[in-house]
Amino acid sequence: KQEVTQIPAALSVPEGENLVLNCSFTDSAIYNLQWFRQDPGKGLTSLLLIQSSQREQTSGRLNASLDKSSGRSTLYIAASQPGDSATYLCAGGDGTSGTYKYIFGTGTRLKVLA
Amino acid sequence: NAGVTQTPKFRVLKTGQSMTLLCAQDMNHEYMYWYRQDPGMGLRLIHYSVGEGTTAKGEVPDGYNVSRLKKQNFLLGLESAAPSQTSVYFCASSYTSGGQPQHFGDGTRLSIL
């Protein structure tokens, strides 16, 4: 059974710092991996989706990588801003049952200090 | 450009009461999902649907029922609410089964007293 872990649970950094958020998964047969942002009281917003055949995806200041062999994905945020403060969740696509489902991590709560 | 809309946004129920949560999407997505989010446990899949008229169980289906009579709507029902069902419920949709991002609603905060 696929399990997804995010460590640390919370992180505080000063504005302008480059940072990396980590996501680990147990089953290398992951279908794809998606990174989401969740603001307090809101739903999840998809940031980046990496297919199993890809190694990374980029959008603006965000870069996500996927290493299936080591069971890891990272989300790199360049030049962090206070507006980046949110909870970031990763979700691994599990297609082993024949019908595609996502397994979510518990998230990393990021605070960027002005 | 509504995307995924959930109603209601908040609800308080007494134990044993029933209610239905509505999810509507205007993106012509085939797949729809219901999740619950609890502190320290991440999002867990309750039920999902791969198309109009079809539903399937997810990770935590007990105590819930769903229906997808129209492609754009996915209903989540609680027949006899229990305090353990206090949670934030999220609906999501996607165009296909994989390779496409999921789009989420803003959630329904449900408290069972």
PDB file of C-alpha atoms in Angstrom:
ATOM      1  CA  LYS A   1       0.000   0.000   0.000  1.00  0.00           C
ATOM      2  CA  GLN A   2       1.331   3.389  -0.988  1.00  0.00           C
ATOM      3  CA  GLU A   3       2.248   5.689   1.895  1.00  0.00           C
ATOM      4  CA  VAL A   4       3.278   9.323   1.524  1.00  0.00           C
ATOM      5  CA  THR A   5       5.252  11.203   4.171  1.00  0.00           C
ATOM      6  CA  GLN A   6       6.168  14.876   4.445  1.00  0.00           C
ATOM      7  CA  ILE A   7       8.830  16.080   6.856  1.00  0.00           C
ATOM      8  CA  PRO A   8       9.019  18.557   8.523  1.00  0.00           C
ATOM      9  CA  ALA A   9       5.442  19.253   9.506  1.00  0.00           C
ATOM     10  CA  ALA A  10       6.210  22.976   9.857  1.00  0.00           C
ATOM     11  CA  LEU A  11       8.928  25.314   8.621  1.00  0.00           C
ATOM     12  CA  SER A  12       9.702  29.015   9.139  1.00  0.00           C
ATOM     13  CA  VAL A  13      12.147  30.893   6.918  1.00  0.00           C
ATOM     14  CA  PRO A  14      13.077  34.539   6.386  1.00  0.00           C
ATOM     15  CA  GLU A  15      11.884  36.259   3.237  1.00  0.00           C
ATOM     16  CA  GLY A  16      14.145  35.815   0.236  1.00  0.00           C
ATOM     17  CA  GLU A  17      15.467  32.420   1.224  1.00  0.00           C
ATOM     18  CA  ASN A  18      15.472  29.501  -1.182  1.00  0.00           C
ATOM     19  CA  LEU A  19      13.895  26.416   0.348  1.00  0.00           C
ATOM     20  CA  VAL A  20      13.135  22.767  -0.312  1.00  0.00           C
ATOM     21  CA  LEU A  21      10.105  20.813   0.837  1.00  0.00           C
ATOM     22  CA  ASN A  22      10.379  17.040   0.962  1.00  0.00           C
ATOM     23  CA  CYS A  23       7.954  14.264   0.103  1.00  0.00           C
ATOM     24  CA  SER A  24       8.676  10.535   0.450  1.00  0.00           C
ATOM     25  CA  PHE A  25       6.658   7.626  -0.888  1.00  0.00           C
ATOM     26  CA  THR A  26       6.955   3.888  -0.352  1.00  0.00           C
ATOM     27  CA  ASP A  27       5.879   2.405  -3.696  1.00  0.00           C
ATOM     28  CA  SER A  28       8.144   3.207  -6.631  1.00  0.00           C
ATOM     29  CA  ALA A  29       5.330   2.224  -9.026  1.00  0.00           C
ATOM     30  CA  ILE A  30       3.894   5.662  -8.466  1.00  0.00           C
ATOM     31  CA  TYR A  31       1.772   6.844 -11.391  1.00  0.00           C
ATOM     32  CA  ASN A  32       2.556  10.510 -10.954  1.00  0.00           C
ATOM     33  CA  LEU A  33       3.093  13.004  -8.169  1.00  0.00           C
ATOM     34  CA  GLN A  34       1.255  16.244  -7.573  1.00  0.00           C
ATOM     35  CA  TRP A  35       2.128  19.178  -5.338  1.00  0.00           C
ATOM     36  CA  PHE A  36      -0.673  21.303  -3.891  1.00  0.00           C
ATOM     37  CA  ARG A  37      -0.927  24.497  -1.915  1.00  0.00           C
ATOM     38  CA  GLN A  38      -3.607  24.951   0.744  1.00  0.00           C
ATOM     39  CA  ASP A  39      -4.385  28.307   2.331  1.00  0.00           C
ATOM     40  CA  PRO A  40      -6.226  28.394   5.685  1.00  0.00           C
ATOM     41  CA  GLY A  41      -9.915  27.642   5.285  1.00  0.00           C
ATOM     42  CA  LYS A  42      -9.523  26.965   1.587  1.00  0.00           C
ATOM     43  CA  GLY A  43      -9.314  24.004  -0.739  1.00  0.00           C
ATOM     44  CA  LEU A  44      -6.222  22.700  -2.443  1.00  0.00           C
ATOM     45  CA  THR A  45      -4.684  24.396  -5.446  1.00  0.00           C
ATOM     46  CA  SER A  46      -2.621  22.273  -7.809  1.00  0.00           C
ATOM     47  CA  LEU A  47       0.892  23.672  -8.265  1.00  0.00           C
ATOM     48  CA  LEU A  48       2.788  21.074 -10.268  1.00  0.00           C
ATOM     49  CA  LEU A  49       2.109  17.602 -11.621  1.00  0.00           C
ATOM     50  CA  ILE A  50       5.011  15.304 -12.502  1.00  0.00           C
ATOM     51  CA  GLN A  51       4.323  12.223 -14.583  1.00  0.00           C
ATOM     52  CA  SER A  52       6.166   9.002 -13.733  1.00  0.00           C
ATOM     53  CA  SER A  53       8.219   9.348 -16.926  1.00  0.00           C
ATOM     54  CA  GLN A  54       9.376  12.855 -16.019  1.00  0.00           C
ATOM     55  CA  ARG A  55      12.021  13.973 -13.568  1.00  0.00           C
ATOM     56  CA  GLU A  56      10.933  17.538 -12.923  1.00  0.00           C
ATOM     57  CA  GLN A  57       8.454  20.291 -13.637  1.00  0.00           C
ATOM     58  CA  THR A  58       8.840  24.043 -13.291  1.00  0.00           C
ATOM     59  CA  SER A  59       6.394  26.889 -12.860  1.00  0.00           C
ATOM     60  CA  GLY A  60       7.744  30.339 -12.108  1.00  0.00           C
ATOM     61  CA  ARG A  61       9.689  30.217  -8.842  1.00  0.00           C
ATOM     62  CA  LEU A  62       8.639  26.619  -8.220  1.00  0.00           C
ATOM     63  CA  ASN A  63      10.478  23.502  -9.307  1.00  0.00           C
ATOM     64  CA  ALA A  64       9.380  19.992  -8.425  1.00  0.00           C
ATOM     65  CA  SER A  65      11.494  16.885  -8.928  1.00  0.00           C
ATOM     66  CA  LEU A  66      10.656  13.199  -8.847  1.00  0.00           C
ATOM     67  CA  ASP A  67      13.078  10.349  -8.125  1.00  0.00           C
ATOM     68  CA  LYS A  68      11.162   7.094  -8.231  1.00  0.00           C
ATOM     69  CA  SER A  69      14.162   4.924  -7.399  1.00  0.00           C
ATOM     70  CA  SER A  70      14.718   6.675  -4.069  1.00  0.00           C
ATOM     71  CA  GLY A  71      11.019   7.273  -3.381  1.00  0.00           C
ATOM     72  CA  ARG A  72      11.413  11.020  -3.100  1.00  0.00           C
ATOM     73  CA  SER A  73      10.022  14.221  -4.513  1.00  0.00           C
ATOM     74  CA  THR A  74      11.109  17.751  -3.661  1.00  0.00           C
ATOM     75  CA  LEU A  75       9.469  21.118  -4.156  1.00  0.00           C
ATOM     76  CA  TYR A  76      11.980  23.937  -4.515  1.00  0.00           C
ATOM     77  CA  ILE A  77      10.784  27.480  -3.897  1.00  0.00           C
ATOM     78  CA  ALA A  78      13.143  30.216  -5.002  1.00  0.00           C
ATOM     79  CA  ALA A  79      13.315  33.637  -3.371  1.00  0.00           C
ATOM     80  CA  SER A  80      10.512  32.936  -0.921  1.00  0.00           C
ATOM     81  CA  GLN A  81       7.934  35.646  -0.188  1.00  0.00           C
ATOM     82  CA  PRO A  82       5.447  36.134   2.660  1.00  0.00           C
ATOM     83  CA  GLY A  83       2.699  35.313   0.148  1.00  0.00           C
ATOM     84  CA  ASP A  84       4.152  31.811  -0.124  1.00  0.00           C
ATOM     85  CA  SER A  85       3.033  31.112   3.436  1.00  0.00           C
ATOM     86  CA  ALA A  86       0.625  28.173   3.256  1.00  0.00           C
ATOM     87  CA  THR A  87       0.483  24.423   3.748  1.00  0.00           C
ATOM     88  CA  TYR A  88       2.053  22.420   0.938  1.00  0.00           C
ATOM     89  CA  LEU A  89       0.841  18.886   0.295  1.00  0.00           C
ATOM     90  CA  CYS A  90       2.146  16.237  -2.026  1.00  0.00           C
ATOM     91  CA  ALA A  91       0.042  13.404  -3.381  1.00  0.00           C
ATOM     92  CA  GLY A  92       1.211  10.230  -5.076  1.00  0.00           C
ATOM     93  CA  GLY A  93      -0.850   8.756  -7.864  1.00  0.00           C
ATOM     94  CA  ASP A  94      -1.650   5.114  -7.190  1.00  0.00           C
ATOM     95  CA  GLY A  95      -2.866   3.208 -10.232  1.00  0.00           C
ATOM     96  CA  THR A  96      -2.281  -0.299  -8.878  1.00  0.00           C
ATOM     97  CA  SER A  97      -5.963  -1.035  -8.261  1.00  0.00           C
ATOM     98  CA  GLY A  98      -6.822  -0.334 -11.863  1.00  0.00           C
ATOM     99  CA  THR A  99      -8.586   2.890 -11.034  1.00  0.00           C
ATOM    100  CA  TYR A 100      -6.486   5.900 -10.410  1.00  0.00           C
ATOM    101  CA  LYS A 101      -6.410   7.439  -6.909  1.00  0.00           C
ATOM    102  CA  TYR A 102      -4.173   9.870  -5.041  1.00  0.00           C
ATOM    103  CA  ILE A 103      -2.537   9.155  -1.667  1.00  0.00           C
ATOM    104  CA  PHE A 104      -1.857  12.384   0.226  1.00  0.00           C
ATOM    105  CA  GLY A 105       0.858  13.343   2.666  1.00  0.00           C
ATOM    106  CA  THR A 106      -0.048  15.324   5.789  1.00  0.00           C
ATOM    107  CA  GLY A 107       1.616  18.483   4.504  1.00  0.00           C
ATOM    108  CA  THR A 108       4.319  20.961   5.479  1.00  0.00           C
ATOM    109  CA  ARG A 109       3.092  24.233   6.959  1.00  0.00           C
ATOM    110  CA  LEU A 110       5.371  26.985   5.631  1.00  0.00           C
ATOM    111  CA  LYS A 111       5.694  30.438   7.117  1.00  0.00           C
ATOM    112  CA  VAL A 112       7.804  33.042   5.332  1.00  0.00           C
ATOM    113  CA  LEU A 113       8.756  35.889   7.648  1.00  0.00           C
ATOM    114  CA  ALA A 114       8.910  39.454   6.307  1.00  0.00           C
TER     115      ALA A 114
ATOM    116  CA  ASN B   1     -15.518  30.424 -14.028  1.00  0.00           C
ATOM    117  CA  ALA B   2     -16.808  28.613 -10.928  1.00  0.00           C
ATOM    118  CA  GLY B   3     -14.710  25.407 -11.093  1.00  0.00           C
ATOM    119  CA  VAL B   4     -15.748  23.142  -8.208  1.00  0.00           C
ATOM    120  CA  THR B   5     -18.470  24.433  -5.891  1.00  0.00           C
ATOM    121  CA  GLN B   6     -19.405  22.806  -2.596  1.00  0.00           C
ATOM    122  CA  THR B   7     -22.560  23.504  -0.610  1.00  0.00           C
ATOM    123  CA  PRO B   8     -23.037  24.108   2.218  1.00  0.00           C
ATOM    124  CA  LYS B   9     -19.800  25.662   3.502  1.00  0.00           C
ATOM    125  CA  PHE B  10     -20.599  25.032   7.173  1.00  0.00           C
ATOM    126  CA  ARG B  11     -23.033  22.781   8.968  1.00  0.00           C
ATOM    127  CA  VAL B  12     -23.667  21.613  12.519  1.00  0.00           C
ATOM    128  CA  LEU B  13     -25.614  18.402  13.033  1.00  0.00           C
ATOM    129  CA  LYS B  14     -26.767  16.403  15.997  1.00  0.00           C
ATOM    130  CA  THR B  15     -25.821  12.757  16.294  1.00  0.00           C
ATOM    131  CA  GLY B  16     -28.201  10.608  14.275  1.00  0.00           C
ATOM    132  CA  GLN B  17     -29.295  13.334  11.867  1.00  0.00           C
ATOM    133  CA  SER B  18     -28.841  12.949   8.138  1.00  0.00           C
ATOM    134  CA  MET B  19     -27.650  15.358   5.497  1.00  0.00           C
ATOM    135  CA  THR B  20     -26.343  15.604   1.961  1.00  0.00           C
ATOM    136  CA  LEU B  21     -23.318  17.528   0.752  1.00  0.00           C
ATOM    137  CA  LEU B  22     -23.428  18.732  -2.827  1.00  0.00           C
ATOM    138  CA  CYS B  23     -20.486  19.097  -5.188  1.00  0.00           C
ATOM    139  CA  ALA B  24     -20.909  20.702  -8.595  1.00  0.00           C
ATOM    140  CA  GLN B  25     -18.275  21.155 -11.293  1.00  0.00           C
ATOM    141  CA  ASP B  26     -18.574  23.063 -14.553  1.00  0.00           C
ATOM    142  CA  MET B  27     -15.445  21.733 -16.286  1.00  0.00           C
ATOM    143  CA  ASN B  28     -17.015  18.646 -17.875  1.00  0.00           C
ATOM    144  CA  HIS B  29     -14.763  16.404 -15.786  1.00  0.00           C
ATOM    145  CA  GLU B  30     -15.344  12.673 -15.803  1.00  0.00           C
ATOM    146  CA  TYR B  31     -13.782  11.869 -12.435  1.00  0.00           C
ATOM    147  CA  MET B  32     -15.047  13.216  -9.118  1.00  0.00           C
ATOM    148  CA  TYR B  33     -13.863  12.509  -5.576  1.00  0.00           C
ATOM    149  CA  TRP B  34     -14.935  13.056  -1.986  1.00  0.00           C
ATOM    150  CA  TYR B  35     -12.215  13.399   0.672  1.00  0.00           C
ATOM    151  CA  ARG B  36     -12.203  14.164   4.352  1.00  0.00           C
ATOM    152  CA  GLN B  37      -9.375  16.097   5.999  1.00  0.00           C
ATOM    153  CA  ASP B  38      -8.604  15.596   9.657  1.00  0.00           C
ATOM    154  CA  PRO B  39      -5.718  17.104  11.678  1.00  0.00           C
ATOM    155  CA  GLY B  40      -2.549  15.043  11.390  1.00  0.00           C
ATOM    156  CA  MET B  41      -4.094  12.548   8.965  1.00  0.00           C
ATOM    157  CA  GLY B  42      -4.005  14.271   5.605  1.00  0.00           C
ATOM    158  CA  LEU B  43      -6.757  13.837   3.061  1.00  0.00           C
ATOM    159  CA  ARG B  44      -8.447  10.460   2.907  1.00  0.00           C
ATOM    160  CA  LEU B  45     -10.582   9.294   0.013  1.00  0.00           C
ATOM    161  CA  ILE B  46     -14.182   8.436   0.946  1.00  0.00           C
ATOM    162  CA  HIS B  47     -15.793   7.621  -2.403  1.00  0.00           C
ATOM    163  CA  TYR B  48     -15.135   8.463  -5.997  1.00  0.00           C
ATOM    164  CA  SER B  49     -16.823   8.308  -9.390  1.00  0.00           C
ATOM    165  CA  VAL B  50     -15.328   7.607 -12.794  1.00  0.00           C
ATOM    166  CA  GLY B  51     -18.366   8.848 -14.699  1.00  0.00           C
ATOM    167  CA  GLU B  52     -22.081   9.548 -14.610  1.00  0.00           C
ATOM    168  CA  GLY B  53     -23.986   6.752 -12.912  1.00  0.00           C
ATOM    169  CA  THR B  54     -20.888   5.077 -11.426  1.00  0.00           C
ATOM    170  CA  THR B  55     -19.463   5.216  -7.905  1.00  0.00           C
ATOM    171  CA  ALA B  56     -16.801   3.301  -6.005  1.00  0.00           C
ATOM    172  CA  LYS B  57     -15.489   3.053  -2.447  1.00  0.00           C
ATOM    173  CA  GLY B  58     -12.321   4.740  -1.347  1.00  0.00           C
ATOM    174  CA  GLU B  59     -10.225   4.348   1.781  1.00  0.00           C
ATOM    175  CA  VAL B  60     -12.839   5.331   4.407  1.00  0.00           C
ATOM    176  CA  PRO B  61     -16.340   4.708   2.963  1.00  0.00           C
ATOM    177  CA  ASP B  62     -18.179   3.468   6.069  1.00  0.00           C
ATOM    178  CA  GLY B  63     -21.069   5.694   7.145  1.00  0.00           C
ATOM    179  CA  TYR B  64     -21.267   7.504   3.812  1.00  0.00           C
ATOM    180  CA  ASN B  65     -23.157   7.034   0.569  1.00  0.00           C
ATOM    181  CA  VAL B  66     -22.771   8.810  -2.748  1.00  0.00           C
ATOM    182  CA  SER B  67     -24.626   9.324  -5.993  1.00  0.00           C
ATOM    183  CA  ARG B  68     -23.663  10.681  -9.421  1.00  0.00           C
ATOM    184  CA  LEU B  69     -26.921  11.011 -11.326  1.00  0.00           C
ATOM    185  CA  LYS B  70     -25.607  13.882 -13.437  1.00  0.00           C
ATOM    186  CA  LYS B  71     -22.064  14.261 -14.726  1.00  0.00           C
ATOM    187  CA  GLN B  72     -21.608  17.660 -13.115  1.00  0.00           C
ATOM    188  CA  ASN B  73     -22.862  16.717  -9.647  1.00  0.00           C
ATOM    189  CA  PHE B  74     -21.531  14.368  -6.979  1.00  0.00           C
ATOM    190  CA  LEU B  75     -23.525  14.025  -3.750  1.00  0.00           C
ATOM    191  CA  LEU B  76     -22.196  12.754  -0.424  1.00  0.00           C
ATOM    192  CA  GLY B  77     -24.747  11.556   2.095  1.00  0.00           C
ATOM    193  CA  LEU B  78     -24.542  10.869   5.806  1.00  0.00           C
ATOM    194  CA  GLU B  79     -27.500   8.708   6.791  1.00  0.00           C
ATOM    195  CA  SER B  80     -26.958   8.788  10.568  1.00  0.00           C
ATOM    196  CA  ALA B  81     -24.284  11.282  11.551  1.00  0.00           C
ATOM    197  CA  ALA B  82     -21.753  10.340  14.234  1.00  0.00           C
ATOM    198  CA  PRO B  83     -19.260  12.570  16.113  1.00  0.00           C
ATOM    199  CA  SER B  84     -16.417  10.695  14.363  1.00  0.00           C
ATOM    200  CA  GLN B  85     -17.630  12.234  11.108  1.00  0.00           C
ATOM    201  CA  THR B  86     -16.770  15.733  12.282  1.00  0.00           C
ATOM    202  CA  SER B  87     -14.308  16.875   9.649  1.00  0.00           C
ATOM    203  CA  VAL B  88     -13.670  19.109   6.680  1.00  0.00           C
ATOM    204  CA  TYR B  89     -14.984  17.522   3.493  1.00  0.00           C
ATOM    205  CA  PHE B  90     -13.468  18.299   0.119  1.00  0.00           C
ATOM    206  CA  CYS B  91     -14.725  17.496  -3.317  1.00  0.00           C
ATOM    207  CA  ALA B  92     -12.376  17.292  -6.291  1.00  0.00           C
ATOM    208  CA  SER B  93     -12.669  16.575  -9.972  1.00  0.00           C
ATOM    209  CA  SER B  94     -10.347  15.762 -12.835  1.00  0.00           C
ATOM    210  CA  TYR B  95     -10.703  15.329 -16.563  1.00  0.00           C
ATOM    211  CA  THR B  96      -9.294  11.817 -16.731  1.00  0.00           C
ATOM    212  CA  SER B  97      -8.034   9.174 -14.363  1.00  0.00           C
ATOM    213  CA  GLY B  98      -4.398  10.143 -14.492  1.00  0.00           C
ATOM    214  CA  GLY B  99      -2.037  12.690 -15.905  1.00  0.00           C
ATOM    215  CA  GLN B 100      -4.424  15.501 -15.155  1.00  0.00           C
ATOM    216  CA  PRO B 101      -4.455  17.658 -12.022  1.00  0.00           C
ATOM    217  CA  GLN B 102      -7.280  17.464  -9.550  1.00  0.00           C
ATOM    218  CA  HIS B 103      -9.340  20.611  -8.968  1.00  0.00           C
ATOM    219  CA  PHE B 104     -10.693  21.120  -5.464  1.00  0.00           C
ATOM    220  CA  GLY B 105     -13.625  22.940  -3.949  1.00  0.00           C
ATOM    221  CA  ASP B 106     -13.248  25.132  -0.859  1.00  0.00           C
ATOM    222  CA  GLY B 107     -14.591  22.487   1.488  1.00  0.00           C
ATOM    223  CA  THR B 108     -17.510  21.913   3.850  1.00  0.00           C
ATOM    224  CA  ARG B 109     -16.829  22.175   7.573  1.00  0.00           C
ATOM    225  CA  LEU B 110     -19.107  19.699   9.322  1.00  0.00           C
ATOM    226  CA  SER B 111     -19.505  19.386  13.082  1.00  0.00           C
ATOM    227  CA  ILE B 112     -21.466  16.548  14.648  1.00  0.00           C
ATOM    228  CA  LEU B 113     -22.541  17.160  18.242  1.00  0.00           C
TER     229      LEU B 113
END
